[in-house]
XYZ file of C-alpha atoms in Angstrom:
693
model
C -4.753 -13.701 32.546
C -2.262 -12.219 35.052
C -3.317 -9.535 37.476
C -3.373 -5.921 36.245
C -0.561 -4.045 38.056
C -1.923 -1.431 40.460
C -0.364 1.568 38.378
C -2.386 0.369 35.262
C -5.880 -0.523 36.957
C -7.496 2.967 36.139
C -6.049 2.904 32.529
C -7.161 -0.678 31.841
C -10.823 -0.191 33.039
C -11.622 1.039 29.388
C -10.828 -2.298 27.996
C -13.437 -5.070 27.647
C -12.695 -8.331 29.367
C -11.324 -10.047 26.299
C -8.943 -7.046 25.643
C -7.849 -7.150 29.135
C -7.083 -10.829 28.847
C -4.928 -10.288 25.838
C -3.065 -7.117 27.313
C -2.387 -8.848 30.562
C -1.266 -12.260 29.054
C 1.934 -13.499 30.890
C 3.614 -16.503 29.600
C 3.866 -18.352 26.514
C 2.985 -17.295 22.913
C -0.173 -15.368 22.426
C -2.403 -15.060 19.358
C -4.933 -12.357 19.309
C -7.691 -12.747 16.819
C -9.046 -9.169 16.315
C -12.173 -8.922 14.183
C -12.648 -5.626 12.168
C -13.082 -2.643 14.366
C -12.509 -4.554 17.781
C -9.853 -2.093 19.010
C -6.739 -4.113 18.125
C -4.514 -1.072 18.276
C -5.769 -0.248 21.749
C -5.259 -3.697 22.953
C -1.809 -3.980 21.566
C -0.698 -0.634 22.865
C -2.057 -1.575 26.419
C -0.144 -5.005 26.031
C 3.157 -3.066 25.412
C 2.355 -0.744 28.433
C 1.709 -3.950 30.573
C 5.122 -5.557 29.525
C 7.000 -2.382 30.368
C 5.180 -2.271 33.745
C 6.309 -5.836 34.398
C 9.759 -4.606 34.079
C 10.784 -5.295 30.471
C 13.243 -2.722 29.146
C 11.383 -0.786 26.350
C 14.685 -1.096 24.254
C 14.212 -4.841 24.308
C 10.696 -4.668 22.775
C 10.158 -5.076 19.065
C 6.936 -3.898 17.626
C 6.399 -5.011 13.927
C 3.688 -3.251 11.842
C 2.976 -3.074 8.021
C 3.397 0.681 7.916
C 5.508 3.290 9.831
C 2.367 5.236 10.534
C 0.908 2.353 12.320
C 4.056 1.870 14.397
C 4.290 5.589 15.154
C 0.576 5.610 16.355
C 1.228 2.545 18.494
C 4.174 4.145 20.258
C 2.212 7.426 20.666
C -0.525 5.582 22.557
C 1.999 3.650 24.690
C 3.668 7.067 25.397
C 0.281 8.522 26.578
C -0.153 5.334 28.835
C 3.306 5.608 30.324
C 2.795 9.258 30.955
C -0.490 8.565 32.880
C 1.460 5.746 34.869
C 4.447 8.136 35.589
C 2.576 10.928 37.446
C 4.795 13.929 36.928
C 7.554 12.020 35.143
C 6.491 12.748 31.599
C 9.939 13.263 30.270
C 11.041 9.882 31.687
C 7.929 8.148 30.096
C 8.413 9.780 26.760
C 12.099 8.623 26.755
C 11.208 5.063 27.653
C 8.352 4.970 24.712
C 10.905 6.407 22.154
C 13.442 3.525 22.906
C 10.910 0.945 21.719
C 11.942 -0.680 18.406
C 8.816 0.026 16.335
C 8.572 -0.090 12.545
C 7.760 -2.303 9.488
C 9.458 -5.507 8.734
C 11.638 -3.936 6.052
C 12.597 -0.784 8.084
C 13.505 -2.855 11.058
C 15.500 -5.117 8.863
C 17.388 -2.172 7.536
C 18.145 -1.004 10.984
C 19.383 -4.237 12.218
C 21.495 -4.713 9.038
C 23.097 -1.416 9.502
C 24.059 -2.528 13.041
C 25.002 -6.146 12.547
C 25.345 -6.668 8.811
C 29.070 -6.611 8.771
C 29.046 -9.674 10.837
C 27.678 -11.474 7.640
C 29.777 -9.494 5.315
C 27.396 -6.867 4.344
C 28.737 -3.296 4.105
C 26.746 -0.886 6.365
C 26.657 1.799 3.785
C 24.254 -0.103 1.344
C 21.429 1.852 -0.103
C 17.946 0.590 -0.821
C 16.176 0.651 -4.188
C 12.373 0.563 -4.421
C 10.235 -1.896 -6.693
C 10.298 0.282 -9.654
C 14.144 0.710 -9.597
C 14.490 -3.121 -9.070
C 12.238 -3.593 -12.212
C 14.457 -1.199 -14.238
C 17.479 -3.088 -13.198
C 15.960 -6.395 -14.147
C 14.974 -4.829 -17.412
C 18.511 -3.634 -18.152
C 20.110 -7.070 -17.417
C 17.435 -8.717 -19.571
C 18.732 -6.538 -22.393
C 22.402 -7.271 -21.598
C 21.868 -10.975 -21.642
C 19.892 -10.693 -24.835
C 16.854 -12.453 -23.413
C 13.570 -12.200 -25.194
C 14.923 -10.804 -28.348
C 14.347 -13.889 -30.618
C 10.838 -12.990 -31.439
C 9.415 -15.340 -28.745
C 7.368 -13.947 -25.823
C 9.241 -13.329 -22.787
C 8.113 -11.927 -19.432
C 8.171 -8.095 -18.975
C 10.230 -6.542 -16.199
C 7.232 -6.370 -13.852
C 6.518 -9.984 -14.199
C 10.136 -10.901 -13.973
C 10.267 -9.152 -10.444
C 7.006 -10.766 -9.363
C 8.423 -14.336 -10.160
C 11.696 -13.565 -8.339
C 10.088 -11.943 -5.367
C 7.596 -14.745 -4.960
C 10.314 -17.283 -5.056
C 12.250 -15.450 -2.326
C 9.280 -14.743 -0.099
C 7.794 -18.112 -0.148
C 11.380 -19.794 0.173
C 10.538 -21.718 -2.811
C 12.343 -23.041 -5.956
C 11.641 -21.380 -9.369
C 9.905 -24.400 -11.077
C 7.143 -24.829 -8.506
C 6.421 -21.099 -8.691
C 6.229 -21.158 -12.358
C 4.014 -24.174 -12.370
C 1.427 -22.780 -10.053
C 1.408 -19.048 -10.830
C 3.084 -18.495 -14.177
C 2.842 -21.789 -16.312
C 3.491 -19.880 -19.591
C 6.829 -18.998 -18.349
C 7.964 -22.584 -17.606
C 9.723 -22.797 -20.978
C 11.862 -19.833 -19.826
C 13.022 -21.463 -16.524
C 16.710 -21.875 -17.478
C 16.905 -18.286 -18.903
C 15.213 -16.864 -15.720
C 17.686 -18.545 -13.494
C 20.433 -16.930 -15.520
C 18.749 -13.587 -15.212
C 18.073 -13.896 -11.547
C 21.688 -14.840 -10.951
C 22.820 -11.774 -12.763
C 20.330 -9.603 -10.795
C 21.773 -10.744 -7.539
C 25.377 -10.222 -8.716
C 24.592 -6.738 -10.086
C 23.095 -5.671 -6.755
C 26.086 -6.877 -4.853
C 28.448 -5.056 -7.090
C 26.503 -1.789 -6.716
C 25.986 -2.190 -2.953
C 22.309 -1.989 -3.226
C 19.410 -3.954 -1.666
C 15.963 -4.296 -2.698
C 12.933 -5.043 -0.429
C 13.284 -8.777 -0.782
C 17.054 -8.518 0.131
C 16.250 -6.713 3.385
C 14.088 -9.732 4.589
C 16.578 -12.347 3.149
C 19.624 -10.785 5.006
C 17.736 -10.528 8.170
C 16.397 -14.124 7.932
C 19.976 -15.346 7.116
C 21.246 -13.191 10.198
C 18.594 -14.816 12.523
C 19.094 -18.243 11.268
C 22.864 -18.231 11.881
C 23.469 -19.743 15.318
C 25.608 -16.785 16.609
C 23.384 -14.173 14.767
C 20.116 -15.814 16.102
C 21.637 -15.614 19.731
C 22.487 -12.019 19.175
C 19.002 -11.037 18.036
C 17.444 -13.174 20.838
C 19.550 -11.304 23.234
C 18.433 -8.022 21.707
C 14.711 -8.467 22.156
C 12.748 -9.928 25.096
C 9.281 -9.206 23.527
C 8.307 -9.276 19.984
C 4.733 -8.056 18.985
C 3.487 -8.365 15.388
C 0.483 -6.525 13.994
C -1.523 -7.897 10.951
C 0.023 -11.204 11.271
C -2.380 -12.604 8.583
C -0.432 -10.502 6.012
C 3.031 -12.057 6.637
C 4.681 -14.265 4.298
C 6.744 -17.536 4.723
C 10.023 -15.523 4.940
C 8.583 -13.226 7.639
C 7.244 -16.030 9.755
C 10.630 -17.853 9.350
C 12.426 -14.653 10.795
C 10.085 -14.652 13.881
C 10.689 -18.371 14.372
C 14.405 -17.808 14.494
C 14.013 -14.908 16.964
C 11.433 -16.588 19.038
C 11.971 -20.500 18.528
C 9.538 -21.541 21.255
C 7.179 -18.620 21.109
C 8.348 -17.111 24.417
C 7.681 -13.426 24.364
C 5.849 -13.551 21.149
C 2.505 -11.746 20.559
C 0.914 -11.780 17.200
C -2.406 -9.831 16.293
C -4.497 -10.359 13.164
C -7.648 -11.504 11.578
C -7.735 -14.295 9.116
C -10.924 -12.788 7.747
C -8.842 -9.888 6.428
C -6.014 -11.810 4.795
C -6.066 -10.315 1.339
C -2.442 -10.071 0.010
C -1.668 -13.307 -1.382
C -0.449 -11.642 -4.529
C 2.384 -10.191 -2.418
C 3.083 -13.827 -1.276
C 1.370 -13.335 2.096
C -0.270 -16.526 3.259
C -3.260 -16.912 5.564
C -1.621 -20.351 6.736
C 0.681 -18.327 9.017
C -2.245 -17.221 11.270
C -4.302 -20.348 10.947
C -1.450 -22.636 11.662
C 0.036 -20.466 14.494
C -1.148 -22.579 17.316
C 0.150 -25.727 15.965
C 3.579 -23.866 15.081
C 3.955 -22.771 18.815
C 3.028 -25.347 21.295
C 0.983 -23.864 24.252
C -0.459 -20.934 22.368
C -3.041 -18.927 24.119
C -5.780 -17.670 21.514
C -7.812 -14.506 22.607
C -10.706 -13.524 20.222
C -11.902 -9.995 20.287
C -15.546 -9.732 19.149
C -16.953 -6.497 20.289
C -16.923 -4.030 17.298
C -16.566 -0.328 18.097
C -16.959 0.755 14.513
C -20.046 -0.510 12.962
C -23.774 -0.728 13.610
C -25.225 -4.059 14.491
C -27.349 -4.244 11.229
C -24.111 -3.856 9.199
C -22.340 -6.546 11.460
C -25.167 -9.021 10.846
C -24.685 -8.817 7.146
C -20.937 -9.100 7.152
C -20.850 -11.973 9.760
C -23.016 -13.952 7.395
C -20.831 -13.297 4.516
C -17.623 -14.425 6.195
C -19.392 -17.339 7.889
C -19.577 -19.014 4.519
C -15.764 -19.150 4.042
C -14.378 -22.752 4.080
C -11.668 -22.335 6.654
C -11.636 -19.580 9.509
C -11.422 -18.740 13.241
C -14.978 -18.735 14.734
C -15.986 -15.339 15.839
C -19.294 -13.320 15.776
C -18.775 -9.627 15.766
C -21.448 -7.603 17.710
C -21.820 -3.855 18.601
C -23.516 -2.026 21.358
C -24.933 0.251 18.586
C -27.967 -1.767 18.031
C -30.078 0.704 15.921
C -29.126 1.933 12.493
C -30.074 1.319 9.001
C -29.556 -2.068 7.250
C -27.163 -2.086 4.552
C -28.486 -1.283 1.133
C -28.098 -3.548 -1.985
C -28.723 -1.174 -4.811
C -29.831 -2.367 -8.185
C -28.509 -0.145 -10.966
C -29.262 -0.565 -14.657
C -25.588 0.033 -15.597
C -22.212 1.706 -14.576
C -23.710 5.118 -15.548
C -26.823 4.779 -13.299
C -24.280 3.547 -10.503
C -22.345 6.607 -10.873
C -25.345 8.837 -10.736
C -26.672 7.083 -7.634
C -23.388 7.363 -5.702
C -23.104 11.071 -6.539
C -26.584 11.784 -5.431
C -26.288 9.710 -2.255
C -23.000 11.323 -1.381
C -24.442 14.941 -1.724
C -27.515 13.974 0.255
C -25.243 12.759 3.125
C -23.261 15.943 2.773
C -26.315 17.961 3.212
C -27.240 15.923 6.163
C -23.957 16.858 7.956
C -21.410 13.974 6.669
C -18.405 15.732 5.113
C -17.039 14.228 2.027
C -13.958 12.914 3.659
C -16.008 10.833 5.942
C -17.449 8.969 2.877
C -15.647 6.488 0.739
C -16.266 4.720 -2.598
C -14.498 1.244 -2.797
C -13.929 -1.077 -5.711
C -12.067 -4.180 -6.570
C -10.102 -2.773 -9.568
C -9.032 0.848 -10.310
C -10.915 1.013 -13.647
C -14.243 0.235 -11.834
C -14.467 3.843 -10.781
C -14.028 5.528 -14.268
C -17.705 6.436 -14.884
C -17.993 7.713 -11.400
C -14.772 9.870 -11.851
C -16.392 11.383 -14.958
C -19.663 12.253 -13.156
C -17.700 13.684 -10.154
C -15.579 15.863 -12.462
C -18.734 17.054 -14.382
C -20.450 17.956 -11.029
C -17.346 19.701 -9.705
C -17.110 17.350 -6.629
C -13.681 17.103 -5.182
C -12.217 13.660 -4.737
C -8.915 11.814 -4.328
C -8.190 8.365 -5.544
C -6.047 5.920 -3.692
C -4.740 2.524 -4.843
C -3.013 3.741 -8.122
C 0.521 5.003 -8.498
C 2.166 5.752 -5.289
C 3.593 9.257 -4.756
C 7.095 7.950 -4.560
C 6.531 6.020 -7.947
C 5.743 9.188 -9.920
C 8.461 9.897 -12.318
C 9.284 13.368 -11.167
C 9.608 12.185 -7.665
C 11.746 9.280 -8.616
C 13.930 11.662 -10.720
C 14.726 13.767 -7.622
C 15.300 10.840 -5.251
C 17.815 9.393 -7.880
C 20.041 12.320 -7.608
C 20.232 11.861 -3.753
C 20.702 8.032 -4.124
C 23.582 8.441 -6.562
C 25.090 11.044 -4.034
C 24.717 8.554 -1.206
C 26.029 5.688 -3.171
C 27.974 6.435 -6.350
C 27.949 2.689 -7.203
C 24.135 2.919 -7.659
C 24.223 2.561 -11.458
C 20.301 2.277 -11.559
C 20.100 5.966 -10.164
C 23.160 7.058 -12.137
C 21.560 5.994 -15.450
C 18.389 7.705 -14.552
C 19.760 11.134 -13.801
C 22.227 11.044 -16.602
C 19.644 10.218 -19.363
C 17.383 13.144 -17.864
C 19.947 15.489 -19.615
C 19.213 16.420 -23.192
C 21.623 14.842 -25.608
C 22.577 11.914 -23.364
C 21.152 8.449 -24.239
C 21.523 5.043 -22.618
C 24.773 4.334 -24.366
C 26.531 7.523 -23.500
C 25.103 7.379 -19.941
C 26.747 3.920 -19.579
C 29.995 5.236 -20.611
C 29.795 7.953 -17.909
C 28.922 5.320 -15.414
C 32.012 3.260 -16.388
C 34.178 6.444 -16.084
C 32.887 7.040 -12.568
C 33.853 3.532 -11.730
C 37.185 3.707 -12.993
C 37.789 7.051 -10.998
C 37.029 5.155 -7.704
C 33.549 6.896 -7.771
C 34.783 10.394 -7.610
C 32.338 12.790 -9.461
C 35.004 15.285 -10.310
C 36.047 12.535 -12.936
C 32.902 13.854 -14.950
C 34.396 17.288 -15.241
C 36.782 16.160 -17.975
C 33.954 14.910 -20.226
C 33.218 16.893 -23.202
C 29.312 16.975 -23.469
C 27.292 17.042 -26.675
C 26.067 20.369 -27.890
C 22.665 19.836 -26.396
C 24.140 19.067 -22.925
C 26.627 21.998 -22.714
C 24.352 24.260 -20.817
C 23.496 21.752 -18.181
C 26.553 19.567 -17.775
C 28.795 21.761 -15.649
C 25.821 22.569 -13.397
C 25.147 18.829 -13.020
C 28.723 17.938 -12.128
C 28.835 20.767 -9.565
C 25.502 19.468 -7.991
C 26.907 15.974 -7.614
C 30.149 17.243 -6.291
C 28.369 19.378 -3.655
C 25.891 16.573 -2.588
C 28.786 14.209 -2.113
C 30.903 16.609 -0.007
C 31.053 16.318 3.728
C 29.701 19.779 4.100
C 26.559 18.911 2.270
C 25.367 16.714 5.114
C 25.943 19.462 7.610
C 23.638 21.649 5.759
C 20.856 19.283 6.096
C 18.731 17.056 3.739
C 16.119 19.908 3.163
C 18.832 22.001 1.686
C 20.022 19.033 -0.480
C 16.448 18.573 -1.769
C 16.381 22.271 -2.623
C 19.498 22.097 -4.553
C 18.371 19.204 -6.680
C 14.939 20.902 -7.203
C 16.689 23.989 -8.375
C 18.910 22.209 -10.932
C 16.007 19.687 -11.888
C 13.275 22.472 -12.363
C 14.229 23.503 -16.068
C 14.416 19.819 -17.070
C 10.918 19.224 -15.479
C 9.430 21.991 -17.332
C 10.701 20.604 -20.608
C 9.595 17.068 -20.085
C 5.965 17.492 -18.751
C 2.840 19.582 -19.665
C 1.665 19.508 -15.973
C 5.074 20.802 -14.751
C 3.613 23.232 -12.412
C 1.632 20.560 -10.272
C 4.702 18.325 -10.347
C 6.785 21.189 -8.975
C 4.387 21.646 -6.062
C 4.921 18.006 -5.160
C 8.623 18.398 -5.001
C 8.126 21.612 -2.800
C 6.040 19.353 -0.398
C 8.870 16.830 -0.467
C 11.298 19.273 0.449
C 9.152 20.348 3.462
C 8.896 16.718 4.519
C 12.683 16.270 4.156
C 13.268 18.970 6.918
C 11.958 16.449 9.558
C 14.953 14.107 8.898
C 18.445 14.186 10.329
C 20.314 12.715 7.514
C 20.058 11.896 3.907
C 20.321 8.114 4.510
C 17.394 8.232 7.037
C 15.329 10.330 4.631
C 15.916 7.954 1.679
C 15.212 4.806 3.692
C 11.995 6.054 5.195
C 10.624 7.303 1.905
C 11.673 4.238 0.057
C 10.593 1.712 2.796
C 7.258 3.478 3.796
C 6.237 5.834 1.083
C 3.416 8.197 1.075
C 0.785 6.870 -1.056
C -0.335 10.244 -2.386
C 0.364 13.948 -2.486
C -2.227 14.416 0.224
C -0.161 12.178 2.621
C 2.851 14.420 1.908
C 0.790 17.529 2.582
C -0.447 16.129 5.749
C 3.021 15.150 6.720
C 4.248 18.832 6.152
C 1.303 20.242 8.128
C -0.667 21.492 5.156
C -4.403 21.668 5.424
C -6.455 19.726 3.073
C -9.785 20.725 1.459
C -12.726 18.419 1.990
C -12.775 15.649 -0.653
C -14.702 12.298 -1.500
C -12.321 9.229 -0.977
C -12.001 6.828 -3.776
C -10.052 3.756 -3.081
C -9.291 0.178 -3.988
C -10.474 -2.269 -1.483
C -6.757 -3.172 -0.880
C -5.818 0.357 -0.069
C -8.752 0.863 2.360
C -7.749 -1.763 4.711
C -7.411 -0.493 8.338
C -9.582 2.489 7.532
C -13.066 3.528 8.239
C -15.726 6.002 7.076
C -19.319 7.036 8.192
C -20.507 6.029 4.649
C -19.239 3.502 2.335
C -20.308 2.814 -1.189
C -19.013 -0.525 -2.727
C -19.018 -0.596 -6.562
C -19.453 -3.440 -9.067
C -20.798 -6.132 -6.610
C -20.955 -8.609 -9.542
C -19.414 -11.889 -10.416
C -16.336 -11.208 -12.455
C -15.688 -7.921 -10.699
C -15.839 -9.317 -7.111
C -14.630 -12.087 -7.240
C -12.449 -11.087 -10.050
C -12.642 -13.261 -13.132
C -8.868 -13.759 -12.659
C -9.391 -15.412 -9.159
C -11.785 -18.287 -9.858
C -9.381 -21.180 -10.413
C -9.292 -22.484 -6.819
C -11.236 -22.535 -3.572
C -8.414 -20.593 -2.021
C -8.493 -17.795 -4.385
C -12.399 -17.437 -4.174
C -11.954 -17.470 -0.304
C -9.593 -14.607 -0.613
C -11.924 -12.535 -2.658
C -14.736 -13.287 -0.167
C -12.306 -11.868 2.568
C -11.640 -8.830 0.274
C -15.419 -8.254 -0.125
C -15.712 -8.580 3.656
C -12.933 -5.944 4.214
C -14.712 -3.538 2.071
C -18.136 -3.914 3.926
C -16.502 -3.605 7.304
C -15.172 -0.223 6.684
C -18.490 1.202 7.118
C -19.700 2.835 10.436
C -23.149 3.952 9.799
C -24.088 3.582 6.170
C -23.400 0.892 3.708
C -24.353 0.725 -0.010
C -23.516 -2.176 -2.162
C -24.100 -1.353 -5.876
C -25.056 -4.018 -8.395
C -25.082 -2.775 -12.059
C -27.058 -5.291 -14.058
C -25.513 -4.387 -17.455
C -22.029 -3.972 -18.381
C -21.527 -1.958 -21.617
C -18.490 -2.675 -23.627
C -15.861 0.068 -23.523
C -18.071 1.653 -20.976
C -20.044 3.665 -23.517
C -23.876 3.957 -23.063
C -24.223 4.632 -26.721
C -22.606 1.524 -27.591
C -25.300 -1.071 -27.350
C -23.094 -4.095 -26.999
C -23.399 -5.260 -23.379
C -23.496 -8.319 -21.121
C -25.781 -8.977 -18.317
C -24.141 -9.265 -14.919
C -24.838 -11.787 -11.981
C -24.806 -10.626 -8.562
C -21.766 -11.439 -6.505
C -21.981 -15.032 -5.157
C -20.870 -13.581 -1.806
C -24.346 -11.990 -1.273
C -25.966 -15.510 -0.970
C -29.663 -16.339 -0.489
C -28.992 -16.392 3.201
C -27.375 -12.969 3.152
C -29.890 -11.049 0.915
C -32.585 -10.804 3.747
C -29.812 -8.884 5.874
C -29.902 -6.133 3.225
C -32.655 -3.682 2.146
C -32.815 -4.041 -1.566
C -33.826 -0.931 -3.553
C -33.450 0.428 -7.056
C -31.015 3.196 -7.576
C -33.831 5.611 -8.330
C -37.519 5.472 -7.595
C -40.037 6.241 -10.547
C -40.769 9.542 -8.689
C -37.247 10.557 -8.775
C -36.808 10.401 -12.431
C -37.036 13.317 -14.654
C -40.265 12.832 -16.797
C -41.443 15.177 -19.515
C -44.297 17.449 -18.577
C -47.515 16.813 -20.643
C -48.500 19.644 -22.872
C -50.536 20.078 -25.971
C -47.822 21.175 -28.368
C -49.227 21.972 -31.969
C -45.683 22.296 -33.661
C -44.310 19.083 -35.144
C -40.894 17.962 -36.050
C -42.037 17.841 -39.559
C -43.195 21.551 -39.377
C -39.732 22.359 -38.179
C -37.863 20.478 -40.947
C -40.275 22.010 -43.598
C -39.287 25.589 -42.326
C -35.677 24.624 -42.537
C -35.889 23.355 -46.056
C -37.712 26.631 -47.049
C -34.530 28.586 -45.905
C -32.706 27.076 -48.795
C -35.539 27.060 -51.394
C -35.234 29.574 -54.373
């Protein structure tokens, strides 16, 4: 460890010895193994401050995270450190922190390609489509090529994009990917190659890039001798958060930018590698010391989140993984309740228990938003959601459809994308088919007409719309002409969103029963848009780092949220923490999922997923095990199966939990004993007498 610069000594006193060693590392590649709750963000922000104090220009520091929010939080903390160092030169400190290259892999790729893309023949006015739009384009091409219309099973659009994306992100050929992950698609290999080629060609023609393209083009730019030299000259220090979640393509980008590891810092936790379905590989972090000779490994083990009893249980669970970095998390919070393993008769009793415990904690001063219910799959919470609704308890569920993926938001964004890039036929077809009386065939004709006119929207003025479209068509053409005019950009993106919202509102009312709530979503989006300087920057950020919910949008716009219980998939809970955590369905077949039992690697990832869920808890942890699973989730349907406790709570682990039933006998409602003389037969006799002659 290098010495702490004098101007940082007071600021670095808050760090423990391991954090200091990581923050003040000087030469060679650095791997920080940061266990759950060990202050990785604090460590990484102090490392950035250290590098700046050592004389590295902030504009030559690249900070890669997996969300824009995480990057912003990191830069905010660095800014606070620089302000404290600067003693009266706050403006200078802020300017330095703002010059740091901070963002996600995809947003950084977009920024670099805007700057250097023309060097590899990529126009700098490309637009970016999200996953849903990419699926729609894949589906349209499948129809054009007449694939899957012979009565034989052919992959759906979501599966098609998954296959394509996995090939790209693992840098693999199609056949091996099909053999390992999609064996039933092997017979379609030739057709898939034809489809994927058409997919690439169509994106080029429309000047659009999807998420995979951003990484592919960045990788190609970095792999080129001249391009790689350019990027290496751009960055003197590269820091990567959540390195366990990177894929082969992303690690290849880093290798091209930092071939010998000089200036490279990666932070992560192999025990939290849970995204293999996105082509992430835990091998990147496990093999990092072998990939970069002379790597220094610093392990952070002091946990600032959870109590020691919770950590004892979670340590034992992850200790039973087959391959991992050795670490033993510990906390100065020695006291605290042992985690509870709760035996429930079925899903309904599980729901009853969680609701009761949530309310008890709330009465004890723990607000709803400091409590979270976590589950492996979205449908695991259905019984609980019914009970919460019945009890009028506010909740919000994460892990389902993202805000940007909802139909009404995608509709509004399509108008803006088409105005930004008239060659974007995916967006064009979407907005055209929103109009009554215009189907796919007519919409395609209009797209062709636009192309023939060199993508001038006034070409649509000559179109004679069907009777159902007459009212809307001139307003639609005027909207697109206004949005594409140079004056529109001057008015600001918020004004543009307002224009689109005004035009779209009557169409929204016609399409959806819950139009009012959807209108509110779009109003919030308009408020968010006011923070952006251009349409392109708005489209890029919302596409590349979308809010996961309307609550996120409200927070971004400064709106206050009411207190609500958090329901979340485990994947969506990563990086978060709550005072009390309830984990549902701790049974084999649920976690580990019955779909992830074919290999040791899959089971290990399910173990890590379970570990992530448990390590979100600060003070109270409840793991619920329903013994019976009723088919169709109906208590009155007597068909059921008996569950087995998740294999991840082994005989060695059980003693670290306090095991208890969901309800004690005293807590159950029992009929009061009473001497009642009236019988059911007496009642029935009286009823029969009502109808006697």
